[in-house]
Coordinates of N, CA and C in Angstrom, one line a residue:
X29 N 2.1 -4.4 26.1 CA 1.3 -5.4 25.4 C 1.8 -5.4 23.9
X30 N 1.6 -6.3 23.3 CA 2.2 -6.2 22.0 C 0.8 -6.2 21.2
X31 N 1.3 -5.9 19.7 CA 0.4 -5.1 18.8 C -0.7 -6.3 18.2
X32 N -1.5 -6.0 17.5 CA -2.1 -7.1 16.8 C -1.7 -7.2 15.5
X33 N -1.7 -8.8 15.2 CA -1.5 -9.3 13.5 C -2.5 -8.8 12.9
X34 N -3.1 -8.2 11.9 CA -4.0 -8.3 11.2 C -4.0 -9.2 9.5
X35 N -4.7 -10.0 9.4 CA -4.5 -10.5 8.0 C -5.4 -10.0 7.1
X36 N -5.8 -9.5 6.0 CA -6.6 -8.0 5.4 C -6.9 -8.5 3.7
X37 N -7.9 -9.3 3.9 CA -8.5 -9.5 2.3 C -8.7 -8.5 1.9
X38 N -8.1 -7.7 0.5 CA -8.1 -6.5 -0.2 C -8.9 -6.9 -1.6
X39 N -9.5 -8.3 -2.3 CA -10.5 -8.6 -2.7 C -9.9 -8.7 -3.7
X40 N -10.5 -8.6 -5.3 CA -10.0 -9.0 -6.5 C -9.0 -8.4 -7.1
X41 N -9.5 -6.8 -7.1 CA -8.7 -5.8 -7.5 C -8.8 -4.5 -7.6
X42 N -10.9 -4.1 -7.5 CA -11.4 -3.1 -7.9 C -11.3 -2.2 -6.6
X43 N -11.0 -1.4 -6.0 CA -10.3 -0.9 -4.8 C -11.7 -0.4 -4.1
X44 N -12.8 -0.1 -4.7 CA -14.1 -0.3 -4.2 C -14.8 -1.2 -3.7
X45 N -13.8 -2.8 -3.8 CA -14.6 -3.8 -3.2 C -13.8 -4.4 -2.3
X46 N -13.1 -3.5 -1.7 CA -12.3 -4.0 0.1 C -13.4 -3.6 0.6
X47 N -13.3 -4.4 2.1 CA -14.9 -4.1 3.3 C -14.6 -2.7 3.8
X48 N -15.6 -2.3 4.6 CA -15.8 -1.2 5.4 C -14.8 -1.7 6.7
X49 N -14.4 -2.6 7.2 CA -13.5 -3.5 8.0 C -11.9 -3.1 7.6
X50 N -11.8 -3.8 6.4 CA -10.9 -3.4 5.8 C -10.0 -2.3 5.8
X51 N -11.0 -1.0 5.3 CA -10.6 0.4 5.2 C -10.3 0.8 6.5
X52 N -11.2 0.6 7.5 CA -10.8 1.4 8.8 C -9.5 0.8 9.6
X53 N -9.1 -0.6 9.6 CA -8.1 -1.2 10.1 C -6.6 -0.6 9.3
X54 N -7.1 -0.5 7.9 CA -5.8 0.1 7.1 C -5.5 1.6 7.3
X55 N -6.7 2.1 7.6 CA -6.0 3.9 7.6 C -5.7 4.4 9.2
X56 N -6.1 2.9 9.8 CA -5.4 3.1 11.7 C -4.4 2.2 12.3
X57 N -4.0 1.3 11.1 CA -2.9 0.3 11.7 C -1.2 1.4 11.5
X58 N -0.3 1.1 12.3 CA 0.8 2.1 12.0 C 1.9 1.4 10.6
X59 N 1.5 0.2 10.2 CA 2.2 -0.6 10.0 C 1.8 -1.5 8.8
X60 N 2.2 -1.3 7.6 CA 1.5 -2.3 6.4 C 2.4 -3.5 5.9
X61 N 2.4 -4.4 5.9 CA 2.8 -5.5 5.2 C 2.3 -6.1 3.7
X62 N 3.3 -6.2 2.6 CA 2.1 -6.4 1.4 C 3.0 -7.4 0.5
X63 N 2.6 -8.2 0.1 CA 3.4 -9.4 -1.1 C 3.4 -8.9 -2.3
X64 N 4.6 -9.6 -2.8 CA 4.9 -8.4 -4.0 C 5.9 -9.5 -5.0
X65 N 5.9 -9.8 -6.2 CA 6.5 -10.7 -7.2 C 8.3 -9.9 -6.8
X66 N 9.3 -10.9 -7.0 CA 10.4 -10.1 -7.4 C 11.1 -9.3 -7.6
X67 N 10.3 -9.0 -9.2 CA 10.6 -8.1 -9.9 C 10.0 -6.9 -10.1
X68 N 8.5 -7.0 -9.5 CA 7.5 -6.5 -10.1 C 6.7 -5.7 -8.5
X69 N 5.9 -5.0 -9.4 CA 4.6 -4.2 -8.6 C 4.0 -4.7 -7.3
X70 N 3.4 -4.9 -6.4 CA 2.7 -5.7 -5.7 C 1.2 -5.3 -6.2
X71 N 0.3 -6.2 -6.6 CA -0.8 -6.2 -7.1 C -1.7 -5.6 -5.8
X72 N -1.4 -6.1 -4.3 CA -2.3 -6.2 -3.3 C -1.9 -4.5 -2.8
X73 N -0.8 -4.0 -3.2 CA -1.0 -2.9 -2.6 C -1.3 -1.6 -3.6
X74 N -1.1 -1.8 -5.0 CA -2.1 -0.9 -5.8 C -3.2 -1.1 -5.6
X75 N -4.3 -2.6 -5.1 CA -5.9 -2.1 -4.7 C -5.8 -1.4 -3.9
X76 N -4.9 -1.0 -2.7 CA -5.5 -0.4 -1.5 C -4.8 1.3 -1.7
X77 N -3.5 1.6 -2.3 CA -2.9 2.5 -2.5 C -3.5 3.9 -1.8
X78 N -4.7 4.1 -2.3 CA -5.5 5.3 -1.8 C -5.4 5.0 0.0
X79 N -5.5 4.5 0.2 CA -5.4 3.7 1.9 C -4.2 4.4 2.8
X80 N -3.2 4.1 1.7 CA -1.7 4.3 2.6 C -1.2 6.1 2.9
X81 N -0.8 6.2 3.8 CA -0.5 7.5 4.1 C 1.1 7.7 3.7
X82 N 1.8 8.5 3.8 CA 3.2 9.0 4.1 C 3.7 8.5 5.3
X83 N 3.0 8.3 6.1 CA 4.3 7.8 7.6 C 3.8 6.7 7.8
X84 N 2.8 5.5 7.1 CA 2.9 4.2 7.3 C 4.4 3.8 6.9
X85 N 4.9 2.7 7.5 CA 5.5 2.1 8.0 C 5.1 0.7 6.8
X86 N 6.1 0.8 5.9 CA 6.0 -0.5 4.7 C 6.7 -1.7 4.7
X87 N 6.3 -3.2 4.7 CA 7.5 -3.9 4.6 C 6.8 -5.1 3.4
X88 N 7.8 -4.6 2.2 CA 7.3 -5.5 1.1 C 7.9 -6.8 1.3
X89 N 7.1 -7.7 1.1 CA 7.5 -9.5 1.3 C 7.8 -9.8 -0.4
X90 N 8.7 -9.8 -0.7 CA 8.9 -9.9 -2.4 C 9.3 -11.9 -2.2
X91 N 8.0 -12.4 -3.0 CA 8.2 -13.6 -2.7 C 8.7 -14.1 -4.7
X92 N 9.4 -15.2 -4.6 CA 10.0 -15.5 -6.3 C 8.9 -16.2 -6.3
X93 N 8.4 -16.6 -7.9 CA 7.2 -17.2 -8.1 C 7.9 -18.3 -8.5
X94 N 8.4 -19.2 -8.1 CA 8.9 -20.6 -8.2 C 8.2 -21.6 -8.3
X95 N 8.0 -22.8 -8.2 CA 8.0 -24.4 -7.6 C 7.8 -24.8 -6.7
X96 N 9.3 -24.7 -6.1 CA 9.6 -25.0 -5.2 C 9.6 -24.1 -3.6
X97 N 9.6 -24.8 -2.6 CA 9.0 -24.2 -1.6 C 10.1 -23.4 -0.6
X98 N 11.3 -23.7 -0.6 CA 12.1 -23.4 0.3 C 12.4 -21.5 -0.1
X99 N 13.0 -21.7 -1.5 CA 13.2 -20.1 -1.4 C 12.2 -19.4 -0.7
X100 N 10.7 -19.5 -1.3 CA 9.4 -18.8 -0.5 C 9.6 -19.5 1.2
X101 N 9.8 -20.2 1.6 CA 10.1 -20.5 2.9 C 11.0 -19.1 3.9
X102 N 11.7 -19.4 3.1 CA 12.6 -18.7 3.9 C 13.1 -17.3 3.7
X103 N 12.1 -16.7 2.6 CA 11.4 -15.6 2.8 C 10.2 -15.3 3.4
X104 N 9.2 -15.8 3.8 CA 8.2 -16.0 4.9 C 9.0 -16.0 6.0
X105 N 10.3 -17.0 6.6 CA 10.8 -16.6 7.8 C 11.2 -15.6 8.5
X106 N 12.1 -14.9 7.4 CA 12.5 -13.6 7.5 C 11.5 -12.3 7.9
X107 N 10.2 -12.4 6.8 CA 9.2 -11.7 6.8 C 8.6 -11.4 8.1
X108 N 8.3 -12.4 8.6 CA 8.0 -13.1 9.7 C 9.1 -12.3 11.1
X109 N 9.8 -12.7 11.1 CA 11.1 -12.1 12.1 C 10.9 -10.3 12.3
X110 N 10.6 -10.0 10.7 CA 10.5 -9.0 10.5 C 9.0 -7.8 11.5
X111 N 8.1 -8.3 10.8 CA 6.8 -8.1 11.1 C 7.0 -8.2 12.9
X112 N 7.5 -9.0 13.6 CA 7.3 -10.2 15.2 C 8.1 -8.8 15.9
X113 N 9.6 -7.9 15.0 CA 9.7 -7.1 15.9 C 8.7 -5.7 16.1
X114 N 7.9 -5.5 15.2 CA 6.6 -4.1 15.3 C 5.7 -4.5 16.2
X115 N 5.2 -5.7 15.9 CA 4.0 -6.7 16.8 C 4.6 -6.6 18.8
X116 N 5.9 -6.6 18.6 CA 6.7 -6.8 20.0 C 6.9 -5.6 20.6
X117 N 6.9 -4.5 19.6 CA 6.7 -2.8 20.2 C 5.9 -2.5 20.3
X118 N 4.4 -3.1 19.9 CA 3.0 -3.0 20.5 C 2.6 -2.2 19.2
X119 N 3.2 -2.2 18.0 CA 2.8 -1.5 16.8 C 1.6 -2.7 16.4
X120 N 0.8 -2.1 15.6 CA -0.4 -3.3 14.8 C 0.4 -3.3 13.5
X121 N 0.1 -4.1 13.4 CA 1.0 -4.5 11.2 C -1.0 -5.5 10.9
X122 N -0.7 -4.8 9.2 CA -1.6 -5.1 8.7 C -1.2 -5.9 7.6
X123 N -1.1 -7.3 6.9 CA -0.6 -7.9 6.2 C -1.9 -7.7 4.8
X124 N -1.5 -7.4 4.0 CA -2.3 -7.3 3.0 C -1.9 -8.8 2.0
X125 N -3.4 -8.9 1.4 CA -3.3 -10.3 0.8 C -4.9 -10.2 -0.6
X126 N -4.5 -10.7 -1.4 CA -5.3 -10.6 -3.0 C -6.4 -11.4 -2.3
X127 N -7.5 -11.0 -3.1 CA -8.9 -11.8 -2.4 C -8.6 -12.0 -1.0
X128 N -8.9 -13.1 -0.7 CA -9.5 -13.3 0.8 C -8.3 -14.4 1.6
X129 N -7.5 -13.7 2.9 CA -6.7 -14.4 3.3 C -6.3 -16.2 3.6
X130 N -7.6 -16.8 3.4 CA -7.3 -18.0 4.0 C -8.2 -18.7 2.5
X131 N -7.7 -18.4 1.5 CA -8.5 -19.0 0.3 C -7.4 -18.7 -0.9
X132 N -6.3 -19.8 -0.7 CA -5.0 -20.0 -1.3 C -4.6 -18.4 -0.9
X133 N -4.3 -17.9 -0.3 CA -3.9 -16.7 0.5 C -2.3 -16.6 0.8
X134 N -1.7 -15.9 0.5 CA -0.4 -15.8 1.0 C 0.1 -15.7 2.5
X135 N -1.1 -14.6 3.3 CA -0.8 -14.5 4.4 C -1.1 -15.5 5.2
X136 N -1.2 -16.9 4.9 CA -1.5 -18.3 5.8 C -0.1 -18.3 6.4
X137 N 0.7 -18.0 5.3 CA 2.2 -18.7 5.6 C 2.6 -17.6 6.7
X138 N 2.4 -16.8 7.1 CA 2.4 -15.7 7.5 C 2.2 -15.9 9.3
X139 N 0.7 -16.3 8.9 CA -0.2 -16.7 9.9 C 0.6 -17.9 11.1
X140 N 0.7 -18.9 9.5 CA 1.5 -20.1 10.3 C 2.8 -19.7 11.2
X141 N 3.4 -18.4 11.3 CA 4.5 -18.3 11.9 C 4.5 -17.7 13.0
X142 N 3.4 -16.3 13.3 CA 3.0 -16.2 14.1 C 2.1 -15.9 14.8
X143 N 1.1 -16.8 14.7 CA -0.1 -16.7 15.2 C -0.2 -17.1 17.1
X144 N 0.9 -18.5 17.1 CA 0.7 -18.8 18.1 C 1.4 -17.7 19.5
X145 N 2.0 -16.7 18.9 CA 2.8 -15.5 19.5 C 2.0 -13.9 20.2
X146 N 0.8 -13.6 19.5 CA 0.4 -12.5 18.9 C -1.2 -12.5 18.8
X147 N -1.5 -11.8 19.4 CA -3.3 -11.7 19.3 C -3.3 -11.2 17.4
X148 N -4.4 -12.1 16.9 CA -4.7 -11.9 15.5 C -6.5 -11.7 15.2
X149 N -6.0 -11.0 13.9 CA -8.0 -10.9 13.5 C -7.5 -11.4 12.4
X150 N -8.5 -12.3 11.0 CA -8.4 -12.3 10.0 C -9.7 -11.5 9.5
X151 N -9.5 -10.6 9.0 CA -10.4 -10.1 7.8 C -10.8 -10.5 6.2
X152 N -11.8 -10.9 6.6 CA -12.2 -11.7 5.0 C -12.7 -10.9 3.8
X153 N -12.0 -11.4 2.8 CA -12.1 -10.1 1.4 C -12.8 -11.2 0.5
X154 N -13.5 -10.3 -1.2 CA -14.4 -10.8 -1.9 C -13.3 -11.3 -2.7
X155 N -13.6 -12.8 -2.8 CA -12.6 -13.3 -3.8 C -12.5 -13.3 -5.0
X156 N -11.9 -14.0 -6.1 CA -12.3 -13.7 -7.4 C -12.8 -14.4 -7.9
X157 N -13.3 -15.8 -7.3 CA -14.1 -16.8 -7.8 C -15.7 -15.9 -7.8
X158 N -16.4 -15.6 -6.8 CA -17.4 -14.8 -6.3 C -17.3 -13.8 -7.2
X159 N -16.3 -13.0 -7.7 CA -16.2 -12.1 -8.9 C -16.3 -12.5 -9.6
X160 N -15.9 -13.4 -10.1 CA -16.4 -14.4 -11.5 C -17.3 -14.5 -11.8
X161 N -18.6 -15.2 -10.7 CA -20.1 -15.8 -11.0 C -20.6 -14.8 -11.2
X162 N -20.2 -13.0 -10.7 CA -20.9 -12.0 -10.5 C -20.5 -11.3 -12.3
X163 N -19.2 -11.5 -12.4 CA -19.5 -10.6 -13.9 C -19.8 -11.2 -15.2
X164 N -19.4 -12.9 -14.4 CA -19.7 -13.7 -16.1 C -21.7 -13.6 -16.2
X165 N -21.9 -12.9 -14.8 CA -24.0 -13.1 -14.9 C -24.6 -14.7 -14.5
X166 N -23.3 -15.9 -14.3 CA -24.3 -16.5 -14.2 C -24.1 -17.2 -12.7
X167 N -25.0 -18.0 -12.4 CA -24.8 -18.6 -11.3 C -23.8 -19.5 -10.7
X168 N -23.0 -19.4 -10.0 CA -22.0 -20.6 -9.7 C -22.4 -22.4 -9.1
X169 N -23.7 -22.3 -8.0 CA -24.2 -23.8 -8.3 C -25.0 -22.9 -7.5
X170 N -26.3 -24.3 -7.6 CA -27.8 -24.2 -6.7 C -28.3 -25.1 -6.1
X171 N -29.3 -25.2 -5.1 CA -29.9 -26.2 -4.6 C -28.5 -27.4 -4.1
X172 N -28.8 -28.6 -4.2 CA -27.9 -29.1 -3.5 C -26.8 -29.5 -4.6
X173 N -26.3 -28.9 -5.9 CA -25.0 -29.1 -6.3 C -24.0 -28.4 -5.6
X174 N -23.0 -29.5 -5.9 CA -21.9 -29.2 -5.4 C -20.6 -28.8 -6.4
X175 N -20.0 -27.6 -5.9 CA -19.2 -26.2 -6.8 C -18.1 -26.8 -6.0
X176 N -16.9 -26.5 -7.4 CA -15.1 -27.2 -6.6 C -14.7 -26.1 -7.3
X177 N -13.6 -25.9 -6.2 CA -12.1 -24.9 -6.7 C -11.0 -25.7 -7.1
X178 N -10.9 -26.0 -8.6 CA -9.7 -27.2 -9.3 C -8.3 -25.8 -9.5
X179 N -6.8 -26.0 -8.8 CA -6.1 -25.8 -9.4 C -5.8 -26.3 -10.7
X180 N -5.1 -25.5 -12.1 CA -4.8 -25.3 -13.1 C -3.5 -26.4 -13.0
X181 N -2.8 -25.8 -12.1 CA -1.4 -27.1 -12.6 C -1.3 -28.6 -11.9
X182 N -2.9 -28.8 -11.6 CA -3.4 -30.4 -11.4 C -3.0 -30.7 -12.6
X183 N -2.7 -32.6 -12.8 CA -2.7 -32.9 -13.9 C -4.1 -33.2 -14.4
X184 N -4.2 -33.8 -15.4 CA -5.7 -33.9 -16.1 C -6.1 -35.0 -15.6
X185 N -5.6 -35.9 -15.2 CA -6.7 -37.2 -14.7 C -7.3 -36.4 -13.3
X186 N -6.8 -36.1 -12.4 CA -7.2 -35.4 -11.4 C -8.2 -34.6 -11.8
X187 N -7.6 -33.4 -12.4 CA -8.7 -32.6 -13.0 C -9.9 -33.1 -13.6
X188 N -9.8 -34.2 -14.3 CA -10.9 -34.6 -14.5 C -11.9 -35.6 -13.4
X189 N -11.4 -36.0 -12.7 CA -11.9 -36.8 -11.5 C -12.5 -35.7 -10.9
X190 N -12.4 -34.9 -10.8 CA -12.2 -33.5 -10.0 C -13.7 -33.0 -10.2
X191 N -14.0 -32.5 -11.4 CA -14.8 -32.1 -12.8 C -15.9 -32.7 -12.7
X192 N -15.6 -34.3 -12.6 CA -17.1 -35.5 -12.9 C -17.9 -35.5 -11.4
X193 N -17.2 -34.9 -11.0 CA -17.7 -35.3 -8.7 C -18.4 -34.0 -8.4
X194 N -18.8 -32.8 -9.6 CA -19.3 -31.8 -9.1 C -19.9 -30.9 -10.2
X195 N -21.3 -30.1 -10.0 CA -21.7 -29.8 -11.0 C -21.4 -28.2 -11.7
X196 N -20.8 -27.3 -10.6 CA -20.2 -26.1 -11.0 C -18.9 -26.3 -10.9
X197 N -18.1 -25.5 -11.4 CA -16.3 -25.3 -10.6 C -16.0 -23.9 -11.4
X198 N -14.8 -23.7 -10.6 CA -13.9 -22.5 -11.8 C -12.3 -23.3 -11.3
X199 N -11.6 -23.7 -12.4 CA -10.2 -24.0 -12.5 C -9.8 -22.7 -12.5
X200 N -8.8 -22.2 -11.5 CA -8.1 -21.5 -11.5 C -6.7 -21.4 -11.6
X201 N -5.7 -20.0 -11.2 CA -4.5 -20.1 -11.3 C -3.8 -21.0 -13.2
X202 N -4.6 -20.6 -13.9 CA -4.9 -20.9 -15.0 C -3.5 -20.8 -16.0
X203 N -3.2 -19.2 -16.2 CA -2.0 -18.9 -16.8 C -1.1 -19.8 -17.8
X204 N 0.1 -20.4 -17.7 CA 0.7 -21.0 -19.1 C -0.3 -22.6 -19.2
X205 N -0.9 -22.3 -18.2 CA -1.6 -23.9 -18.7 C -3.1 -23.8 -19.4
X206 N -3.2 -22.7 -20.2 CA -4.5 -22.7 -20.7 C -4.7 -23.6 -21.7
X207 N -3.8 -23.6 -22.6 CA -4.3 -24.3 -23.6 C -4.5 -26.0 -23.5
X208 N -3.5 -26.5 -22.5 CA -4.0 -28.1 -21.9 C -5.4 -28.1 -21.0
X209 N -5.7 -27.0 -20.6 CA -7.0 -27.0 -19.8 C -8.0 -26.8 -20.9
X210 N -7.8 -26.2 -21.7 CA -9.0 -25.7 -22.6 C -9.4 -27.2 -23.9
X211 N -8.4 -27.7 -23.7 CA -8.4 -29.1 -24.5 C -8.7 -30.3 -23.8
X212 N -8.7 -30.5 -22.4 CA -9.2 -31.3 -21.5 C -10.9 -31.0 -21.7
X213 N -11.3 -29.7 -21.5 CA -12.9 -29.1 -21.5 C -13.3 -29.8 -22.5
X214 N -12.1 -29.8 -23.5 CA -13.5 -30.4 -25.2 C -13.2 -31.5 -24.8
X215 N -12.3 -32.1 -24.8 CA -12.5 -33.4 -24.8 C -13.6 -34.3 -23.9
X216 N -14.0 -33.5 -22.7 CA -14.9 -34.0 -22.2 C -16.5 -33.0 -22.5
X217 N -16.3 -32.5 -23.2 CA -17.7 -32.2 -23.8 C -18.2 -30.5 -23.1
X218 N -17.0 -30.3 -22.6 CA -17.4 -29.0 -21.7 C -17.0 -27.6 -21.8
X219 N -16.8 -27.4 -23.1 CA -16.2 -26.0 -23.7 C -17.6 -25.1 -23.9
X220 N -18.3 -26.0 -24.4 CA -19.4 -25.3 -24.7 C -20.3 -24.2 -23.2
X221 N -19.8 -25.0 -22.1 CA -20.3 -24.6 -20.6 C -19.2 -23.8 -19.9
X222 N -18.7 -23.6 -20.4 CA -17.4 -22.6 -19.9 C -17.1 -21.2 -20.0
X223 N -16.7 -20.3 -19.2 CA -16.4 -19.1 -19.5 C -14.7 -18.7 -19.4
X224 N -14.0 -18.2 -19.7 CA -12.7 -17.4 -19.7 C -13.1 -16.5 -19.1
X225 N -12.1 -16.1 -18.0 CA -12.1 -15.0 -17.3 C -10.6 -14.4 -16.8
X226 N -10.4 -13.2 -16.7 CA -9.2 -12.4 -16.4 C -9.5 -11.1 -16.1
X227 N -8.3 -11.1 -14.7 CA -8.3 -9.5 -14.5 C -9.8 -9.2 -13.9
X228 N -10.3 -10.0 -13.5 CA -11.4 -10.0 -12.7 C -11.8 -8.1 -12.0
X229 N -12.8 -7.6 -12.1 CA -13.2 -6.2 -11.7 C -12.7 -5.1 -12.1
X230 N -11.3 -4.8 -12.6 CA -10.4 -4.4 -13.2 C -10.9 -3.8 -14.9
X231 N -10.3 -3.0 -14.9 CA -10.5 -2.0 -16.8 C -9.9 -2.8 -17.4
X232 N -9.0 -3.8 -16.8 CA -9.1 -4.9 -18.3 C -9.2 -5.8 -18.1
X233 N -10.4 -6.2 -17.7 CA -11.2 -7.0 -17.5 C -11.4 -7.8 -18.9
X234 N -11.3 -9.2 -19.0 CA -12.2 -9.9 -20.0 C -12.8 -11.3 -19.4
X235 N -14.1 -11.3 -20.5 CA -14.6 -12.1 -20.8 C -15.3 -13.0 -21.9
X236 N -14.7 -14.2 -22.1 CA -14.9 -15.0 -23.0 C -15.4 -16.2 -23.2
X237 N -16.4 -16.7 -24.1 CA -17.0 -17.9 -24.2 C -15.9 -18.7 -24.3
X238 N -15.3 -19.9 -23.6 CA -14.5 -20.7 -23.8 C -14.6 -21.7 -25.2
X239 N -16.0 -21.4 -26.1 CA -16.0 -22.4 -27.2 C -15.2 -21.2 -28.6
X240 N -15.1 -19.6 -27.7 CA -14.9 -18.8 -29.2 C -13.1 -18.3 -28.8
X241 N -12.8 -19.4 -27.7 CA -11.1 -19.4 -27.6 C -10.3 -20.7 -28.7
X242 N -9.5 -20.4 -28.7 CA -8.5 -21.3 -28.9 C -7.7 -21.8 -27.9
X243 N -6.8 -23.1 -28.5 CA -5.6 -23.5 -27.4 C -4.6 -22.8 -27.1
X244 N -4.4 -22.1 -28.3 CA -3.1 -21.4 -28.5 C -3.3 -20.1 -28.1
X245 N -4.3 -19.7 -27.6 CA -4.5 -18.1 -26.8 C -3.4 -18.4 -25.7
X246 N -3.4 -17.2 -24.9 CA -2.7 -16.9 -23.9 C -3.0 -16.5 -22.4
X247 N -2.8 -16.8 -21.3 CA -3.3 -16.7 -20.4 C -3.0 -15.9 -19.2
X248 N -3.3 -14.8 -18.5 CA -2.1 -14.4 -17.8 C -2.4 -15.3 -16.4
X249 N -1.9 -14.7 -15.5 CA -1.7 -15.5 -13.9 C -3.2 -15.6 -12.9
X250 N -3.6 -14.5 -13.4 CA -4.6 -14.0 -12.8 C -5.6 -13.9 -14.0
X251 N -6.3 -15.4 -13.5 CA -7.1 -15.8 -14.8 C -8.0 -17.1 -14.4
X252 N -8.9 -17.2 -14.8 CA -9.9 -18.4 -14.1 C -11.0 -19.4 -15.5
X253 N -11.0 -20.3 -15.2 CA -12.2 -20.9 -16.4 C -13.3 -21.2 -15.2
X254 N -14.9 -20.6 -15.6 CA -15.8 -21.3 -15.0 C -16.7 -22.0 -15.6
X255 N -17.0 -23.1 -15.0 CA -17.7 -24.3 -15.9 C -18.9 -24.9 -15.3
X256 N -20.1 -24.9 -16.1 CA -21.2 -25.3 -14.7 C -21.9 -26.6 -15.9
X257 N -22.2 -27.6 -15.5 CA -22.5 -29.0 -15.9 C -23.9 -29.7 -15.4
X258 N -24.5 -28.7 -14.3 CA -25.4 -28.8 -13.5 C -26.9 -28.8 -14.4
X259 N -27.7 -29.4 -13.7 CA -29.4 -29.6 -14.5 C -29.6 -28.2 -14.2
X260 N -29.4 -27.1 -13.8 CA -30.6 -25.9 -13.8 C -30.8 -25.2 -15.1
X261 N -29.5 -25.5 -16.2 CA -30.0 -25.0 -17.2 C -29.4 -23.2 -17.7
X262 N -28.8 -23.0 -16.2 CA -27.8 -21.8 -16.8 C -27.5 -21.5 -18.0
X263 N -27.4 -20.5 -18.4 CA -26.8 -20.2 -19.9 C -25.9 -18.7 -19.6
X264 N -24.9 -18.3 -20.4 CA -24.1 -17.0 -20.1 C -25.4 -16.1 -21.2
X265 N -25.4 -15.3 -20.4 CA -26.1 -14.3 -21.0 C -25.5 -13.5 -22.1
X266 N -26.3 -12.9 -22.9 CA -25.4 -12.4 -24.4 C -24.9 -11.4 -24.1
X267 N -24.1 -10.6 -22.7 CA -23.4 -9.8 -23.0 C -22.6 -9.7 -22.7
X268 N -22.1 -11.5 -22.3 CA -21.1 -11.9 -22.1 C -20.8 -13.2 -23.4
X269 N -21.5 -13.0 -24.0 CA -21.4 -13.8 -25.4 C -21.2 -12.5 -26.6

């Protein structure tokens, strides 16, 4: 019999807010899969780090953070090829993925390759939008408004079509496009309803009234604006002011 896929939301960052699901699949799978920048660290596997043993079985997916699709393509293939021979020795592989697998999630691509092959679970992690409404204090929508997730490198007419059709959101994936986002917000009247957020759960953590930023601040990758436009009357509380 061959092993199971596991797809493994490891949540924002704070390594206390993976599930009880989570933990037990990771310290009994033989086998960990984890996405990882190029150059750099893999974010998804410092939340879990405490998790991993000495004779897990590691296979970093080092994806380039490009544009375009094909290089990441055809490192998902490979990944993929990779993972399909452990799964085929009846090993379990656990793919680890930032927040919650199927919520702009890396491990979709993952998913998409062999799902149709392979008995799979997805396990769902706390994302960072949900981190967001919880540390900025305030509500994300209520009653029957309707809350949107706006990518950051939409253009602005979108974004703003986007914006006028719903009464909460958080624009995310934020990074070198802060300061055209944060100048779209005033121009439509909405800086004043905005929060800056980064590094969600994390010791460096911030948060900021979007009226006491500038354009010319900076933004890292992992970074969110939330914006609520809604009649309830929300306000950020002052200790996030």
């Amino acid at each position: 019999m061959s092993g199971t896929l596991y797809g493994i939301g490891v949540g924002p960052g704070a390594p206390d807010l993976i599930t009880l699901r989570a933990y037990r699949l990771l310290t009994a799978v033989p086998v960990i899969a984890w996405p990882a920048p190029e150059g750099g660290d893999s974010f998804a596997r410092s939340i879990v780090a405490g998790c991993i043993r000495a004779d897990h079985v590691e296979i970093p997916i080092r994806v380039p953070m490009r544009t375009e699709r094909f290089p990441a393509a055809e490192i998902y293939d490979r990944a993929a090829i990779e993972i399909a021979e452990h799964l085929e020795a009846g090993r379990d592989v656990a793919v680890l993925c930032e927040g919650d697998p199927f919520f702009y999630g890396s491990f979709m691509y993952l998913f998409q390759r062999l799902s149709g092959r392979y008995p799979f679970e997805i396990v769902p992690g706390v994302s960072s939008v949900m981190a967001g409404g919880a540390a900025i204090a305030r509500p994300l929508a209520a009653r029957n408004e309707v809350f949107s997730v706006i990518p950051a490198p939409l253009d602005d007419n979108r974004i703003e079509a986007q914006l006028g059709a719903c009464e909460g959101a958080a624009i995310i994936k934020v990074g070198r496009h802060f300061g055209r986002i944060r100048a779209l917000l005033g121009k439509l009247g909405l800086t004043g309803q905005g929060c800056y957020a980064e590094r969600l759960t994390l010791e460096t953590q911030k948060l900021v009234p979007l009226d006491a930023m500038t354009d010319d601040d900076a933004a890292p990758y992992f970074s969110m604006i939330l914006v609520y436009r809604g009649g309830e009357g929300w306000s950020l509380p002052a200790q996030t002011r």
